[in-house]
mmCIF file of C-alpha atoms in Angstrom:
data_model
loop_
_atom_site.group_PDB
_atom_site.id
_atom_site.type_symbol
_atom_site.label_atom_id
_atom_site.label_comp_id
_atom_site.label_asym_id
_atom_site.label_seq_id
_atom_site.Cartn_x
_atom_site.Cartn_y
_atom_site.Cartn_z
ATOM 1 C CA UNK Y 1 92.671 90.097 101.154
ATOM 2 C CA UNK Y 2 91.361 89.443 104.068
ATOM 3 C CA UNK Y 3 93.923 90.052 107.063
ATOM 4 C CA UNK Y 4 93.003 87.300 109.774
ATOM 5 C CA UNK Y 5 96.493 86.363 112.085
ATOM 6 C CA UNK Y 6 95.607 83.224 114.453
ATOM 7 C CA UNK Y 7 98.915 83.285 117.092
ATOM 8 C CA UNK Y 8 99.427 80.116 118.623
ATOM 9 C CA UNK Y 9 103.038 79.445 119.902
ATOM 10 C CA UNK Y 10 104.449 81.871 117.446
ATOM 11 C CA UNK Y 11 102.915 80.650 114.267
ATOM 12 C CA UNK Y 12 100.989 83.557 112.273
ATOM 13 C CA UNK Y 13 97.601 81.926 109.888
ATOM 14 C CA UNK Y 14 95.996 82.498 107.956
ATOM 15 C CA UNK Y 15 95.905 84.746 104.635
ATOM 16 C CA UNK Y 16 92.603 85.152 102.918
ATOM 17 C CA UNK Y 17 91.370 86.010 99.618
ATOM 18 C CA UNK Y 18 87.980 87.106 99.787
ATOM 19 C CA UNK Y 19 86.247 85.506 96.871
ATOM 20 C CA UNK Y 20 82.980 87.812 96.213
ATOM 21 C CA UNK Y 21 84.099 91.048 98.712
ATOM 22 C CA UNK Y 22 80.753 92.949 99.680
ATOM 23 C CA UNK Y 23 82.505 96.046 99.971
ATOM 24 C CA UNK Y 24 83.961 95.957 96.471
ATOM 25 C CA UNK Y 25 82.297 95.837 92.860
ATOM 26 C CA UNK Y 26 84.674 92.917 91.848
ATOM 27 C CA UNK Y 27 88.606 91.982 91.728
ATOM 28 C CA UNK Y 28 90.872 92.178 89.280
ATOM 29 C CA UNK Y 29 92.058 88.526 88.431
ATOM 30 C CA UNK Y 30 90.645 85.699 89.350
ATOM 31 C CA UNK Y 31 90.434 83.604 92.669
ATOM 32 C CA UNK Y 32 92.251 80.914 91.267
ATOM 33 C CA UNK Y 33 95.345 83.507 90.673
ATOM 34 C CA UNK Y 34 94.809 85.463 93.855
ATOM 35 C CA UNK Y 35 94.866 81.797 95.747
ATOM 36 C CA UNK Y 36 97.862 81.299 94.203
ATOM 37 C CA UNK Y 37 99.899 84.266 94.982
ATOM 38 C CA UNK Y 38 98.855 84.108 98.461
ATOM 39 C CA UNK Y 39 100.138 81.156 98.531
ATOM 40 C CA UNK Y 40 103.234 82.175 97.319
ATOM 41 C CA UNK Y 41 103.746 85.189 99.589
ATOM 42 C CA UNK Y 42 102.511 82.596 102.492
ATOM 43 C CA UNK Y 43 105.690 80.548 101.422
ATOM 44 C CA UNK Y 44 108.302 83.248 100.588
ATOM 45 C CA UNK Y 45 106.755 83.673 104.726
ATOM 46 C CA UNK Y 46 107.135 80.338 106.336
ATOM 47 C CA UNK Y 47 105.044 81.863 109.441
ATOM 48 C CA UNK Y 48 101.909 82.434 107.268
ATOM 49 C CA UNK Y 49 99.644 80.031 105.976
ATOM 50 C CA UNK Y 50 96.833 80.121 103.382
ATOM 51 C CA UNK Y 51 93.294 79.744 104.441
ATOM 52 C CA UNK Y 52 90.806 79.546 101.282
ATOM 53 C CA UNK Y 53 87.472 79.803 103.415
ATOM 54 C CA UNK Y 54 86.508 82.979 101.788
ATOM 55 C CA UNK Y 55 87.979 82.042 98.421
ATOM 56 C CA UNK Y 56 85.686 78.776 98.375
ATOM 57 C CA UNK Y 57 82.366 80.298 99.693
ATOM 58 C CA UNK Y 58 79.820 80.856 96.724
ATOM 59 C CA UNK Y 59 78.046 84.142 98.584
ATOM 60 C CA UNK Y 60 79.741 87.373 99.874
ATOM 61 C CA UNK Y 61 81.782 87.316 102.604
ATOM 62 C CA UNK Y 62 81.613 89.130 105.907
ATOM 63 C CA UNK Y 63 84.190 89.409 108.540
ATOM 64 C CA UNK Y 64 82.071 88.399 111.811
ATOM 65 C CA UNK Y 65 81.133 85.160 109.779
ATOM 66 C CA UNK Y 66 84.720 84.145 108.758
ATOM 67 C CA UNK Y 67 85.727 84.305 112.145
ATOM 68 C CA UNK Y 68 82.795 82.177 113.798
ATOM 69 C CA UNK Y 69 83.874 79.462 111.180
ATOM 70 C CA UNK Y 70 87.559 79.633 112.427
ATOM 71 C CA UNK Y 71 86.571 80.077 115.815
ATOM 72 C CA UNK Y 72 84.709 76.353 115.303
ATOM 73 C CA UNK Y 73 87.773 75.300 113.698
ATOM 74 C CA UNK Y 74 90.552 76.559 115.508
ATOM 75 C CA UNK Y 75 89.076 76.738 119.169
ATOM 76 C CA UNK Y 76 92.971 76.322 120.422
ATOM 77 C CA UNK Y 77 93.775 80.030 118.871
ATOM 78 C CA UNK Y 78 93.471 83.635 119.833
ATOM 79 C CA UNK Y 79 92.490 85.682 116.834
ATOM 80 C CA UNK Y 80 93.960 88.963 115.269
ATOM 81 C CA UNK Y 81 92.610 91.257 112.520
ATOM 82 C CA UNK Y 82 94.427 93.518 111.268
ATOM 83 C CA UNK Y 83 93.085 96.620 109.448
ATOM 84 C CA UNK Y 84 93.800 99.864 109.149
ATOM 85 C CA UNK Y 85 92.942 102.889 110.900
ATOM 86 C CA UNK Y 86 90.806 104.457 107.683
ATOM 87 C CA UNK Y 87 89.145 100.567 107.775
ATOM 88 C CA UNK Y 88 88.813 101.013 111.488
ATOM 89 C CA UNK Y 89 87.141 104.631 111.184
ATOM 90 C CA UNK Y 90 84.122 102.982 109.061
ATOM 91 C CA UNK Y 91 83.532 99.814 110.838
ATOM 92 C CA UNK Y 92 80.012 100.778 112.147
ATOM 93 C CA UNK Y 93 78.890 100.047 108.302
ATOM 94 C CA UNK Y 94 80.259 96.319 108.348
ATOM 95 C CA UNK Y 95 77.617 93.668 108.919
ATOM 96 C CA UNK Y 96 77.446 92.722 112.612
ATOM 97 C CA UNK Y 97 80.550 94.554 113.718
ATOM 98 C CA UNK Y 98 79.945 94.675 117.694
ATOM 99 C CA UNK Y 99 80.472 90.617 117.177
ATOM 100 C CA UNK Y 100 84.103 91.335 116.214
ATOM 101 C CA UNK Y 101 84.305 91.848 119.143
ATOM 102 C CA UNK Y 102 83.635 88.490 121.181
ATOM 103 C CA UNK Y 103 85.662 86.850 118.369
ATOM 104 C CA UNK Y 104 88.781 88.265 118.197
ATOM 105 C CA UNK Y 105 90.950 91.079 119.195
ATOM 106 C CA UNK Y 106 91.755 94.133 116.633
ATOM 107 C CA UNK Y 107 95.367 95.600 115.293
ATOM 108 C CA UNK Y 108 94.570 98.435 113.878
ATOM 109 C CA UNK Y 109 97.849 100.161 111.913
ATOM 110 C CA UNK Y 110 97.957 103.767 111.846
ATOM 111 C CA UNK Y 111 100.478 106.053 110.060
ATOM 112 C CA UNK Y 112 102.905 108.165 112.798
ATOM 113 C CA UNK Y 113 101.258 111.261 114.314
ATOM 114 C CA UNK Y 114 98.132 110.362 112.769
ATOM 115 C CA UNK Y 115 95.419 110.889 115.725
ATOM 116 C CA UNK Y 116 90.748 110.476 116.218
ATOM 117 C CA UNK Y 117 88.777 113.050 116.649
ATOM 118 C CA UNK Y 118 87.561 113.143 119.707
ATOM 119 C CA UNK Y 119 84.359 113.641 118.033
ATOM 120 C CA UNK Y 120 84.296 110.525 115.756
ATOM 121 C CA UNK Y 121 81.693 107.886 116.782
ATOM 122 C CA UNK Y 122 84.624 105.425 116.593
ATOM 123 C CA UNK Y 123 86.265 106.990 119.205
ATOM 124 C CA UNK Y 124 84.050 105.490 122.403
ATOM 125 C CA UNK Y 125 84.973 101.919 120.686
ATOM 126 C CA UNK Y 126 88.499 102.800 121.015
ATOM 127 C CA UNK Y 127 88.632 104.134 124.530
ATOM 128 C CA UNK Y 128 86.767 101.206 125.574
ATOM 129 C CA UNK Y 129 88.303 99.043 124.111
ATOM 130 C CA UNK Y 130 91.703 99.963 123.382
ATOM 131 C CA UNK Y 131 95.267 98.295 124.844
ATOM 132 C CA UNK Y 132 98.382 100.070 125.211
ATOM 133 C CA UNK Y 133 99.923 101.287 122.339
ATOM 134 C CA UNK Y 134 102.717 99.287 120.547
ATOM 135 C CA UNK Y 135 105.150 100.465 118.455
ATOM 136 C CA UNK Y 136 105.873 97.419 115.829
ATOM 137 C CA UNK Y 137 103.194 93.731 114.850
ATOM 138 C CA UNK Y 138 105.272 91.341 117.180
ATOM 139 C CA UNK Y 139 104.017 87.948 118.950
ATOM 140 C CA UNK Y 140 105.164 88.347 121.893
ATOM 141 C CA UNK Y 141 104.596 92.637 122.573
ATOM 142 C CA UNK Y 142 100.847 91.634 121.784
ATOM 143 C CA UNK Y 143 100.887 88.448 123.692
ATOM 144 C CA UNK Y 144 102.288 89.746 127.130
ATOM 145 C CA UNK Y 145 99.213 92.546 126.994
ATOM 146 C CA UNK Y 146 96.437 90.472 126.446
ATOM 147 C CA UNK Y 147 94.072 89.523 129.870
ATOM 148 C CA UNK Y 148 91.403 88.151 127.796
ATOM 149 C CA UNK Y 149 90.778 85.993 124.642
ATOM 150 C CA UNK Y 150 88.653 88.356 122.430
ATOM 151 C CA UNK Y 151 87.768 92.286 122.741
ATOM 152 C CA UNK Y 152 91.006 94.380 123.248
ATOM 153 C CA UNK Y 153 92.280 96.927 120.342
ATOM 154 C CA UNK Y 154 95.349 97.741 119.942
ATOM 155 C CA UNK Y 155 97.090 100.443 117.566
ATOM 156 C CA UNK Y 156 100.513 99.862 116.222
ATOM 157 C CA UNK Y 157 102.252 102.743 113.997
ATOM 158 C CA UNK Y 158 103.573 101.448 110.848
ATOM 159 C CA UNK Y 159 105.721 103.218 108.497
ATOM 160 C CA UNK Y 160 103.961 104.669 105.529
ATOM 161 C CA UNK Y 161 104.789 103.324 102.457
ATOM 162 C CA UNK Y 162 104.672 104.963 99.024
ATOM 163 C CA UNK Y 163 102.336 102.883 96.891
ATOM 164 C CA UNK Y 164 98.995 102.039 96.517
ATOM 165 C CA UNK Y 165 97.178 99.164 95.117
ATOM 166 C CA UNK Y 166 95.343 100.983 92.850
ATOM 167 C CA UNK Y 167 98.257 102.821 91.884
ATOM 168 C CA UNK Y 168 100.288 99.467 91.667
ATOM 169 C CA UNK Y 169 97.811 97.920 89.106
ATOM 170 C CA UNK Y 170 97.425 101.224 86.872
ATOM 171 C CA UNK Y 171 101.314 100.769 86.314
ATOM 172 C CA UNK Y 172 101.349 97.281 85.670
ATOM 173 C CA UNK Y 173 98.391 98.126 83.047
ATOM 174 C CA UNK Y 174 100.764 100.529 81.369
ATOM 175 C CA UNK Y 175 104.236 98.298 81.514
ATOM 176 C CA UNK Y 176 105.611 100.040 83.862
ATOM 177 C CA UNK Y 177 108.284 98.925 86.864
ATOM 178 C CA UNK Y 178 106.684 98.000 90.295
ATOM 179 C CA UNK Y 179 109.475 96.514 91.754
ATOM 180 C CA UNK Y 180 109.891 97.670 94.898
ATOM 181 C CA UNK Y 181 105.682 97.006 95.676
ATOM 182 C CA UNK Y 182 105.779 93.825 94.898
ATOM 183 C CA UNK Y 183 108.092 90.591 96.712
ATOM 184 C CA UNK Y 184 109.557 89.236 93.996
ATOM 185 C CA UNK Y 185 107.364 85.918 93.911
ATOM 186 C CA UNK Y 186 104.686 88.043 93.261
ATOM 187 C CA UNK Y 187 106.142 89.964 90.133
ATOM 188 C CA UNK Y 188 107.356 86.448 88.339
ATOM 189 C CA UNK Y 189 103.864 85.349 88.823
ATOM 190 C CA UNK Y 190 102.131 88.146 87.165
ATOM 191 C CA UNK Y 191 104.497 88.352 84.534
ATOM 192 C CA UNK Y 192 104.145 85.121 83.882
ATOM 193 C CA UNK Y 193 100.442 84.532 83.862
ATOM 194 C CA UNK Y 194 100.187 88.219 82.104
ATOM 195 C CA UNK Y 195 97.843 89.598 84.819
ATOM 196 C CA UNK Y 196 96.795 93.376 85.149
ATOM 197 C CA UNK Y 197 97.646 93.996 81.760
ATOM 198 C CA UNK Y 198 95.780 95.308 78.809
ATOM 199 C CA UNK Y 199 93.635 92.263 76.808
ATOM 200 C CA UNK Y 200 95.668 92.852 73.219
ATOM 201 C CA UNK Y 201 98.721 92.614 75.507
ATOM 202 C CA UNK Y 202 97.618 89.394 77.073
ATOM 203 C CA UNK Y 203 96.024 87.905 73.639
ATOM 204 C CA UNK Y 204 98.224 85.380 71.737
ATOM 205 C CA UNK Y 205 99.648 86.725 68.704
ATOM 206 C CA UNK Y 206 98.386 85.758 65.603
ATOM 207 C CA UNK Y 207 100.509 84.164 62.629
#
């Protein structure tokens, strides 16, 4: 989903499922279910709330245009994306990208010791617009660096974790545990709805 965080006063909103992704052929399950277990992660996580702009629009969804329509919404809040660095790396092919920029501010997560070519296009973006470096996602470390409302990057260095989506949903598919990739909210909800498994698996048994 899309990862938008609004901070105003310590309150973190909102979590969005992209309903047609241009970057993507198509999801997995349907809004409807992805709505709902944002929603449930967004209450297992009383500081995140559900927005369902993206989930609601009937066209495909780009980043600079979510964010004008909170912007208009929201005019109160200073706006976060997170992404990560590999994300970050490609943004020159996302549709109007230089307007992230006079919308919000970027967090961009890298892995430990992971570093830019000097070389990279993306590199002049991030020396121009980069902040100090943080060490963990925290209100008030992000808060106390910011002069302005919109513009500033800033890289935080997250701990790697060993899963993948893709490899998430091939072992659901196949039955298998997935436990500690999934909060628990999540895993009762695909279980019981029957998601990311094979269609004679999810097909009602015949008598």
């Amino acid at each position: 989903p899309l990862a938008i965080c609004a901070l105003n006063r310590g309150t973190t909103e909102p979590d969005e499922p992209n309903h047609i992704p241009p970057h993507k052929n198509g999801t997995h399950v349907s809004t409807d279910d992805r709505l709902a277990m944002a929603q449930a992660v967004c209450e297992a996580f009383p500081p995140l709330k559900l927005c369902a702009i993206e989930a609601l629009r009937e066209s495909p969804s780009y980043t600079v245009t979510t964010l004008k329509e909170l912007k208009q919404q929201y005019p109160q809040h200073e706006f976060y994306f997170l992404m990560g660095m590999d994300s970050f790396l490609g943004l020159q092919s996302w549709y109007q990208w230089q307007g992230l920029f006079e919308l919000c501010h970027l967090v961009v997560c890298q892995r430990p010791g992971s570093n830019m070519s000097a070389e990279h296009p993306m590199h002049a973006v991030l020396a121009k617009h980069e902040s100090a470096p943080i060490t963990t996602i925290e209100t008030g470390s992000i808060e106390t660096s910011i002069a302005t409302n919109t513009g500033r990057i800033f890289r935080v260095s997250i701990t790697e974790q060993p899963f993948s989506s893709t490899q998430v949903r091939a072992d659901l598919y196949q039955g298998l545990t997935t436990k500690d990739a999934l909060p628990v909210c999540i895993q009762l909800y695909i279980k019981q709805h029957q998601l990311y498994v094979p269609k004679a698996r999810n097909s009602p048994q015949k008598s």
